[in-house]
Amino acid sequence: AQYFASRGYAVIQPNFRGTTGLGLKHQLASYKQWGLAMQDDLTDTVAWAVKQGIVDPKRVCIYGASYGGYAAMQALVRTPEVFQCAANYAGITDLQLFHSVTWSDISDSDFLRHLLPVMVGDPDRDKVLLRATSPAQNADKIKAPVFLAHGAEDRRVPIIHGERMRDALEKLGKPVEWMVKTEEGHGFTKLDNRVEFYTRLEAFMRRALIRP
């Protein structure tokens, strides 16, 4: 937040439903609302910022990591008219991969078997929901440019998520910038990689938002 604020951007980090530390009611309100009501919380934040005169509604970008990366992609699917660009850093792109990927650090766990079906969706009973709320399966709805960054050794959100999103966008001829780093996991830890990532991310956002 400080990085972008120091460069003149207005930065908002909303506590969308499901944000931890805000009580049980706030947490339960997120169950099976990935890409739905949780997404609306972000869009409502943009509407508030526009009404306050903080932001130009024609120059809004969304960026996030992990779940935030998912939300950034789903924002372009659900409300393509609101955002002029999106950046996904180590983010989920296909909710069905939660259950089918066997090399993540949550595969074959009690969390995957018992809690994830309640929180996000059951792989059998909620197939339609999971497809409808998976950005990689709805890339045709995306209009704005996308920046994707992923660590090749990510075991929390395996790189197949980023690759599937990239491939879906490229197949449709949509603008996408891809950054991958070997020997990096769920977020870049090496200083050189972090510097390169934020430098490229800011350049991407400027191209999308700051026009002559």
PDB file of C-alpha atoms in Angstrom:
ATOM      1  CA  ALA A   1       0.000   0.000   0.000  1.00  0.00           C
ATOM      2  CA  GLN A   2       2.800   2.423   0.910  1.00  0.00           C
ATOM      3  CA  TYR A   3       4.654   1.656  -2.313  1.00  0.00           C
ATOM      4  CA  PHE A   4       1.765   2.750  -4.498  1.00  0.00           C
ATOM      5  CA  ALA A   5       0.657   5.585  -2.230  1.00  0.00           C
ATOM      6  CA  SER A   6       4.179   7.028  -2.402  1.00  0.00           C
ATOM      7  CA  ARG A   7       3.808   7.118  -6.181  1.00  0.00           C
ATOM      8  CA  GLY A   8       0.596   9.068  -6.173  1.00  0.00           C
ATOM      9  CA  TYR A   9      -2.032   6.347  -6.231  1.00  0.00           C
ATOM     10  CA  ALA A  10      -5.072   6.338  -3.960  1.00  0.00           C
ATOM     11  CA  VAL A  11      -4.951   2.907  -2.272  1.00  0.00           C
ATOM     12  CA  ILE A  12      -7.893   1.226  -0.542  1.00  0.00           C
ATOM     13  CA  GLN A  13      -7.719  -2.123   1.270  1.00  0.00           C
ATOM     14  CA  PRO A  14     -11.305  -3.076   2.190  1.00  0.00           C
ATOM     15  CA  ASN A  15     -12.181  -5.615   4.868  1.00  0.00           C
ATOM     16  CA  PHE A  16     -14.516  -7.623   2.633  1.00  0.00           C
ATOM     17  CA  ARG A  17     -16.659 -10.282   4.291  1.00  0.00           C
ATOM     18  CA  GLY A  18     -14.533 -13.238   5.315  1.00  0.00           C
ATOM     19  CA  THR A  19     -11.676 -11.043   6.509  1.00  0.00           C
ATOM     20  CA  THR A  20     -10.461 -12.672   9.710  1.00  0.00           C
ATOM     21  CA  GLY A  21     -10.448 -10.956  13.084  1.00  0.00           C
ATOM     22  CA  LEU A  22     -13.785  -9.191  12.653  1.00  0.00           C
ATOM     23  CA  GLY A  23     -16.093 -11.701  14.295  1.00  0.00           C
ATOM     24  CA  LEU A  24     -17.978 -14.868  13.456  1.00  0.00           C
ATOM     25  CA  LYS A  25     -20.871 -13.168  11.639  1.00  0.00           C
ATOM     26  CA  HIS A  26     -18.453 -11.431   9.289  1.00  0.00           C
ATOM     27  CA  GLN A  27     -16.686 -14.746   8.673  1.00  0.00           C
ATOM     28  CA  LEU A  28     -19.822 -16.794   8.047  1.00  0.00           C
ATOM     29  CA  ALA A  29     -21.128 -14.177   5.607  1.00  0.00           C
ATOM     30  CA  SER A  30     -18.362 -15.239   3.225  1.00  0.00           C
ATOM     31  CA  TYR A  31     -19.314 -18.923   3.005  1.00  0.00           C
ATOM     32  CA  LYS A  32     -19.972 -19.926  -0.618  1.00  0.00           C
ATOM     33  CA  GLN A  33     -19.744 -16.262  -1.577  1.00  0.00           C
ATOM     34  CA  TRP A  34     -16.379 -16.354  -3.319  1.00  0.00           C
ATOM     35  CA  GLY A  35     -16.806 -14.313  -6.476  1.00  0.00           C
ATOM     36  CA  LEU A  36     -20.312 -13.256  -5.410  1.00  0.00           C
ATOM     37  CA  ALA A  37     -21.113 -11.162  -2.307  1.00  0.00           C
ATOM     38  CA  MET A  38     -17.435 -11.053  -1.332  1.00  0.00           C
ATOM     39  CA  GLN A  39     -16.769  -9.547  -4.744  1.00  0.00           C
ATOM     40  CA  ASP A  40     -19.596  -7.036  -4.345  1.00  0.00           C
ATOM     41  CA  ASP A  41     -17.884  -5.733  -1.202  1.00  0.00           C
ATOM     42  CA  LEU A  42     -14.927  -4.689  -3.364  1.00  0.00           C
ATOM     43  CA  THR A  43     -17.106  -3.094  -6.017  1.00  0.00           C
ATOM     44  CA  ASP A  44     -19.038  -1.219  -3.327  1.00  0.00           C
ATOM     45  CA  THR A  45     -15.727   0.132  -2.048  1.00  0.00           C
ATOM     46  CA  VAL A  46     -14.925   1.548  -5.477  1.00  0.00           C
ATOM     47  CA  ALA A  47     -18.374   3.143  -5.675  1.00  0.00           C
ATOM     48  CA  TRP A  48     -17.815   4.737  -2.257  1.00  0.00           C
ATOM     49  CA  ALA A  49     -14.408   6.092  -3.297  1.00  0.00           C
ATOM     50  CA  VAL A  50     -15.873   7.559  -6.479  1.00  0.00           C
ATOM     51  CA  LYS A  51     -18.716   9.200  -4.543  1.00  0.00           C
ATOM     52  CA  GLN A  52     -16.190  10.709  -2.124  1.00  0.00           C
ATOM     53  CA  GLY A  53     -14.262  12.175  -5.026  1.00  0.00           C
ATOM     54  CA  ILE A  54     -11.152  10.165  -4.160  1.00  0.00           C
ATOM     55  CA  VAL A  55     -10.803   8.344  -7.468  1.00  0.00           C
ATOM     56  CA  ASP A  56     -11.545   8.762 -11.147  1.00  0.00           C
ATOM     57  CA  PRO A  57     -14.010   5.966 -12.052  1.00  0.00           C
ATOM     58  CA  LYS A  58     -12.289   5.591 -15.424  1.00  0.00           C
ATOM     59  CA  ARG A  59      -8.891   4.895 -13.823  1.00  0.00           C
ATOM     60  CA  VAL A  60      -9.316   2.056 -11.322  1.00  0.00           C
ATOM     61  CA  CYS A  61      -7.107  -1.016 -11.071  1.00  0.00           C
ATOM     62  CA  ILE A  62      -7.431  -3.973  -8.704  1.00  0.00           C
ATOM     63  CA  TYR A  63      -4.456  -5.930  -7.378  1.00  0.00           C
ATOM     64  CA  GLY A  64      -4.146  -8.751  -4.898  1.00  0.00           C
ATOM     65  CA  ALA A  65      -2.252 -11.866  -3.872  1.00  0.00           C
ATOM     66  CA  SER A  66      -3.502 -15.385  -3.155  1.00  0.00           C
ATOM     67  CA  TYR A  67      -7.250 -14.903  -2.491  1.00  0.00           C
ATOM     68  CA  GLY A  68      -6.721 -11.275  -3.483  1.00  0.00           C
ATOM     69  CA  GLY A  69      -5.359 -12.437  -6.820  1.00  0.00           C
ATOM     70  CA  TYR A  70      -8.522 -14.463  -7.287  1.00  0.00           C
ATOM     71  CA  ALA A  71     -10.637 -11.422  -6.420  1.00  0.00           C
ATOM     72  CA  ALA A  72      -8.720  -9.306  -8.918  1.00  0.00           C
ATOM     73  CA  MET A  73      -9.479 -11.754 -11.727  1.00  0.00           C
ATOM     74  CA  GLN A  74     -13.088 -12.248 -10.681  1.00  0.00           C
ATOM     75  CA  ALA A  75     -13.535  -8.467 -10.593  1.00  0.00           C
ATOM     76  CA  LEU A  76     -12.861  -8.356 -14.332  1.00  0.00           C
ATOM     77  CA  VAL A  77     -15.328 -11.198 -14.862  1.00  0.00           C
ATOM     78  CA  ARG A  78     -18.148  -9.950 -12.641  1.00  0.00           C
ATOM     79  CA  THR A  79     -17.854  -6.186 -13.154  1.00  0.00           C
ATOM     80  CA  PRO A  80     -15.719  -5.572 -16.258  1.00  0.00           C
ATOM     81  CA  GLU A  81     -17.011  -2.005 -16.529  1.00  0.00           C
ATOM     82  CA  VAL A  82     -15.553  -0.989 -13.145  1.00  0.00           C
ATOM     83  CA  PHE A  83     -11.856  -1.871 -13.502  1.00  0.00           C
ATOM     84  CA  GLN A  84      -9.388  -0.791 -16.160  1.00  0.00           C
ATOM     85  CA  CYS A  85      -6.758  -3.377 -15.204  1.00  0.00           C
ATOM     86  CA  ALA A  86      -6.081  -6.184 -12.747  1.00  0.00           C
ATOM     87  CA  ALA A  87      -2.997  -7.849 -11.298  1.00  0.00           C
ATOM     88  CA  ASN A  88      -2.956 -11.347  -9.836  1.00  0.00           C
ATOM     89  CA  TYR A  89       0.017 -12.324  -7.650  1.00  0.00           C
ATOM     90  CA  ALA A  90       0.110 -16.032  -6.755  1.00  0.00           C
ATOM     91  CA  GLY A  91      -3.671 -16.115  -6.951  1.00  0.00           C
ATOM     92  CA  ILE A  92      -6.308 -18.790  -7.378  1.00  0.00           C
ATOM     93  CA  THR A  93      -8.029 -18.799 -10.771  1.00  0.00           C
ATOM     94  CA  ASP A  94     -10.016 -22.053 -10.886  1.00  0.00           C
ATOM     95  CA  LEU A  95     -11.962 -23.120  -7.798  1.00  0.00           C
ATOM     96  CA  GLN A  96     -12.309 -26.683  -9.049  1.00  0.00           C
ATOM     97  CA  LEU A  97      -8.525 -27.045  -8.877  1.00  0.00           C
ATOM     98  CA  PHE A  98      -8.807 -26.771  -5.095  1.00  0.00           C
ATOM     99  CA  HIS A  99     -10.104 -30.316  -5.126  1.00  0.00           C
ATOM    100  CA  SER A 100      -8.321 -31.852  -8.120  1.00  0.00           C
ATOM    101  CA  VAL A 101      -4.729 -30.657  -7.592  1.00  0.00           C
ATOM    102  CA  THR A 102      -2.934 -33.296  -5.528  1.00  0.00           C
ATOM    103  CA  TRP A 103       0.392 -31.502  -5.036  1.00  0.00           C
ATOM    104  CA  SER A 104      -0.741 -28.486  -2.999  1.00  0.00           C
ATOM    105  CA  ASP A 105      -0.072 -28.212   0.725  1.00  0.00           C
ATOM    106  CA  ILE A 106      -3.779 -28.610   1.502  1.00  0.00           C
ATOM    107  CA  SER A 107      -4.375 -31.720  -0.620  1.00  0.00           C
ATOM    108  CA  ASP A 108      -5.386 -34.796   1.348  1.00  0.00           C
ATOM    109  CA  SER A 109      -6.115 -32.671   4.423  1.00  0.00           C
ATOM    110  CA  ASP A 110      -9.075 -32.359   6.796  1.00  0.00           C
ATOM    111  CA  PHE A 111      -9.386 -28.723   5.674  1.00  0.00           C
ATOM    112  CA  LEU A 112      -9.870 -29.814   2.064  1.00  0.00           C
ATOM    113  CA  ARG A 113     -12.252 -32.654   2.922  1.00  0.00           C
ATOM    114  CA  HIS A 114     -14.472 -30.963   5.497  1.00  0.00           C
ATOM    115  CA  LEU A 115     -14.120 -27.170   5.580  1.00  0.00           C
ATOM    116  CA  LEU A 116     -13.433 -26.108   2.001  1.00  0.00           C
ATOM    117  CA  PRO A 117     -16.690 -27.615   0.639  1.00  0.00           C
ATOM    118  CA  VAL A 118     -18.602 -25.511   3.187  1.00  0.00           C
ATOM    119  CA  MET A 119     -16.558 -22.336   2.744  1.00  0.00           C
ATOM    120  CA  VAL A 120     -16.116 -22.315  -1.042  1.00  0.00           C
ATOM    121  CA  GLY A 121     -18.148 -25.107  -2.583  1.00  0.00           C
ATOM    122  CA  ASP A 122     -18.550 -28.872  -2.756  1.00  0.00           C
ATOM    123  CA  PRO A 123     -16.812 -30.400  -5.798  1.00  0.00           C
ATOM    124  CA  ASP A 124     -19.826 -32.572  -6.604  1.00  0.00           C
ATOM    125  CA  ARG A 125     -22.907 -30.707  -5.386  1.00  0.00           C
ATOM    126  CA  ASP A 126     -21.673 -27.239  -6.343  1.00  0.00           C
ATOM    127  CA  LYS A 127     -20.123 -27.853  -9.766  1.00  0.00           C
ATOM    128  CA  VAL A 128     -22.179 -25.140 -11.439  1.00  0.00           C
ATOM    129  CA  LEU A 129     -21.296 -22.621  -8.731  1.00  0.00           C
ATOM    130  CA  LEU A 130     -17.583 -23.426  -8.893  1.00  0.00           C
ATOM    131  CA  ARG A 131     -17.503 -23.092 -12.666  1.00  0.00           C
ATOM    132  CA  ALA A 132     -19.422 -19.821 -12.615  1.00  0.00           C
ATOM    133  CA  THR A 133     -17.068 -18.299 -10.036  1.00  0.00           C
ATOM    134  CA  SER A 134     -13.790 -19.480 -11.576  1.00  0.00           C
ATOM    135  CA  PRO A 135     -12.134 -16.662 -13.582  1.00  0.00           C
ATOM    136  CA  ALA A 136     -10.106 -19.072 -15.721  1.00  0.00           C
ATOM    137  CA  GLN A 137     -13.351 -20.637 -16.914  1.00  0.00           C
ATOM    138  CA  ASN A 138     -14.909 -17.257 -17.690  1.00  0.00           C
ATOM    139  CA  ALA A 139     -12.037 -15.468 -19.403  1.00  0.00           C
ATOM    140  CA  ASP A 140     -14.312 -14.470 -22.281  1.00  0.00           C
ATOM    141  CA  LYS A 141     -15.932 -11.874 -20.000  1.00  0.00           C
ATOM    142  CA  ILE A 142     -12.609 -10.122 -19.284  1.00  0.00           C
ATOM    143  CA  LYS A 143     -11.999  -6.898 -21.198  1.00  0.00           C
ATOM    144  CA  ALA A 144      -9.139  -5.162 -19.358  1.00  0.00           C
ATOM    145  CA  PRO A 145      -5.410  -6.004 -19.441  1.00  0.00           C
ATOM    146  CA  VAL A 146      -4.113  -8.514 -16.888  1.00  0.00           C
ATOM    147  CA  PHE A 147      -0.769  -8.953 -15.126  1.00  0.00           C
ATOM    148  CA  LEU A 148      -0.023 -12.412 -13.714  1.00  0.00           C
ATOM    149  CA  ALA A 149       2.914 -13.307 -11.453  1.00  0.00           C
ATOM    150  CA  HIS A 150       3.625 -16.694  -9.896  1.00  0.00           C
ATOM    151  CA  GLY A 151       6.342 -18.704  -8.200  1.00  0.00           C
ATOM    152  CA  ALA A 152       7.152 -21.963  -9.947  1.00  0.00           C
ATOM    153  CA  GLU A 153       7.441 -23.823  -6.621  1.00  0.00           C
ATOM    154  CA  ASP A 154       4.222 -22.498  -5.080  1.00  0.00           C
ATOM    155  CA  ARG A 155       2.518 -25.277  -3.131  1.00  0.00           C
ATOM    156  CA  ARG A 156      -0.227 -23.201  -1.526  1.00  0.00           C
ATOM    157  CA  VAL A 157      -1.592 -22.078  -4.917  1.00  0.00           C
ATOM    158  CA  PRO A 158       0.243 -24.236  -7.489  1.00  0.00           C
ATOM    159  CA  ILE A 159       1.395 -22.484 -10.647  1.00  0.00           C
ATOM    160  CA  ILE A 160      -1.211 -24.327 -12.715  1.00  0.00           C
ATOM    161  CA  HIS A 161      -3.647 -21.650 -11.533  1.00  0.00           C
ATOM    162  CA  GLY A 162      -1.602 -18.911 -13.163  1.00  0.00           C
ATOM    163  CA  GLU A 163      -0.902 -20.973 -16.271  1.00  0.00           C
ATOM    164  CA  ARG A 164      -4.568 -21.814 -16.740  1.00  0.00           C
ATOM    165  CA  MET A 165      -5.539 -18.135 -16.491  1.00  0.00           C
ATOM    166  CA  ARG A 166      -2.757 -17.089 -18.858  1.00  0.00           C
ATOM    167  CA  ASP A 167      -3.650 -19.751 -21.417  1.00  0.00           C
ATOM    168  CA  ALA A 168      -7.357 -18.891 -21.335  1.00  0.00           C
ATOM    169  CA  LEU A 169      -6.629 -15.204 -21.956  1.00  0.00           C
ATOM    170  CA  GLU A 170      -4.056 -15.849 -24.679  1.00  0.00           C
ATOM    171  CA  LYS A 171      -6.401 -18.238 -26.475  1.00  0.00           C
ATOM    172  CA  LEU A 172      -8.955 -15.426 -26.681  1.00  0.00           C
ATOM    173  CA  GLY A 173      -6.354 -12.880 -27.795  1.00  0.00           C
ATOM    174  CA  LYS A 174      -6.731 -10.791 -24.645  1.00  0.00           C
ATOM    175  CA  PRO A 175      -3.840  -8.717 -23.247  1.00  0.00           C
ATOM    176  CA  VAL A 176      -1.928 -10.527 -20.513  1.00  0.00           C
ATOM    177  CA  GLU A 177       1.552 -10.051 -19.064  1.00  0.00           C
ATOM    178  CA  TRP A 178       3.147 -13.119 -17.476  1.00  0.00           C
ATOM    179  CA  MET A 179       5.916 -13.236 -14.875  1.00  0.00           C
ATOM    180  CA  VAL A 180       7.190 -16.472 -13.346  1.00  0.00           C
ATOM    181  CA  LYS A 181      10.186 -17.054 -11.085  1.00  0.00           C
ATOM    182  CA  THR A 182      11.857 -20.389 -10.432  1.00  0.00           C
ATOM    183  CA  GLU A 183      12.780 -21.355  -6.871  1.00  0.00           C
ATOM    184  CA  GLU A 184      10.019 -19.109  -5.533  1.00  0.00           C
ATOM    185  CA  GLY A 185       6.929 -20.261  -3.673  1.00  0.00           C
ATOM    186  CA  HIS A 186       3.762 -18.505  -2.538  1.00  0.00           C
ATOM    187  CA  GLY A 187       5.114 -14.996  -3.004  1.00  0.00           C
ATOM    188  CA  PHE A 188       8.604 -13.875  -3.940  1.00  0.00           C
ATOM    189  CA  THR A 189      11.199 -13.813  -1.150  1.00  0.00           C
ATOM    190  CA  LYS A 190      14.356 -12.912  -3.072  1.00  0.00           C
ATOM    191  CA  LEU A 191      15.004  -9.181  -3.094  1.00  0.00           C
ATOM    192  CA  ASP A 192      15.855  -8.990  -6.800  1.00  0.00           C
ATOM    193  CA  ASN A 193      12.624 -10.758  -7.704  1.00  0.00           C
ATOM    194  CA  ARG A 194      10.549  -8.505  -5.452  1.00  0.00           C
ATOM    195  CA  VAL A 195      12.109  -5.377  -6.954  1.00  0.00           C
ATOM    196  CA  GLU A 196      11.467  -6.646 -10.474  1.00  0.00           C
ATOM    197  CA  PHE A 197       7.897  -7.616  -9.617  1.00  0.00           C
ATOM    198  CA  TYR A 198       6.874  -4.246  -8.185  1.00  0.00           C
ATOM    199  CA  THR A 199       8.712  -2.356 -10.922  1.00  0.00           C
ATOM    200  CA  ARG A 200       6.882  -4.323 -13.608  1.00  0.00           C
ATOM    201  CA  LEU A 201       3.579  -4.094 -11.756  1.00  0.00           C
ATOM    202  CA  GLU A 202       3.755  -0.319 -11.482  1.00  0.00           C
ATOM    203  CA  ALA A 203       4.721   0.005 -15.162  1.00  0.00           C
ATOM    204  CA  PHE A 204       1.752  -2.205 -16.091  1.00  0.00           C
ATOM    205  CA  MET A 205      -0.647  -0.078 -14.035  1.00  0.00           C
ATOM    206  CA  ARG A 206       0.679   3.166 -15.459  1.00  0.00           C
ATOM    207  CA  ARG A 207       0.199   1.942 -19.000  1.00  0.00           C
ATOM    208  CA  ALA A 208      -3.387   0.995 -18.202  1.00  0.00           C
ATOM    209  CA  LEU A 209      -4.389   3.993 -16.076  1.00  0.00           C
ATOM    210  CA  ILE A 210      -2.287   7.022 -16.978  1.00  0.00           C
ATOM    211  CA  ARG A 211      -3.105   8.011 -20.505  1.00  0.00           C
ATOM    212  CA  PRO A 212      -2.070  11.172 -22.427  1.00  0.00           C
TER     213      PRO A 212
END
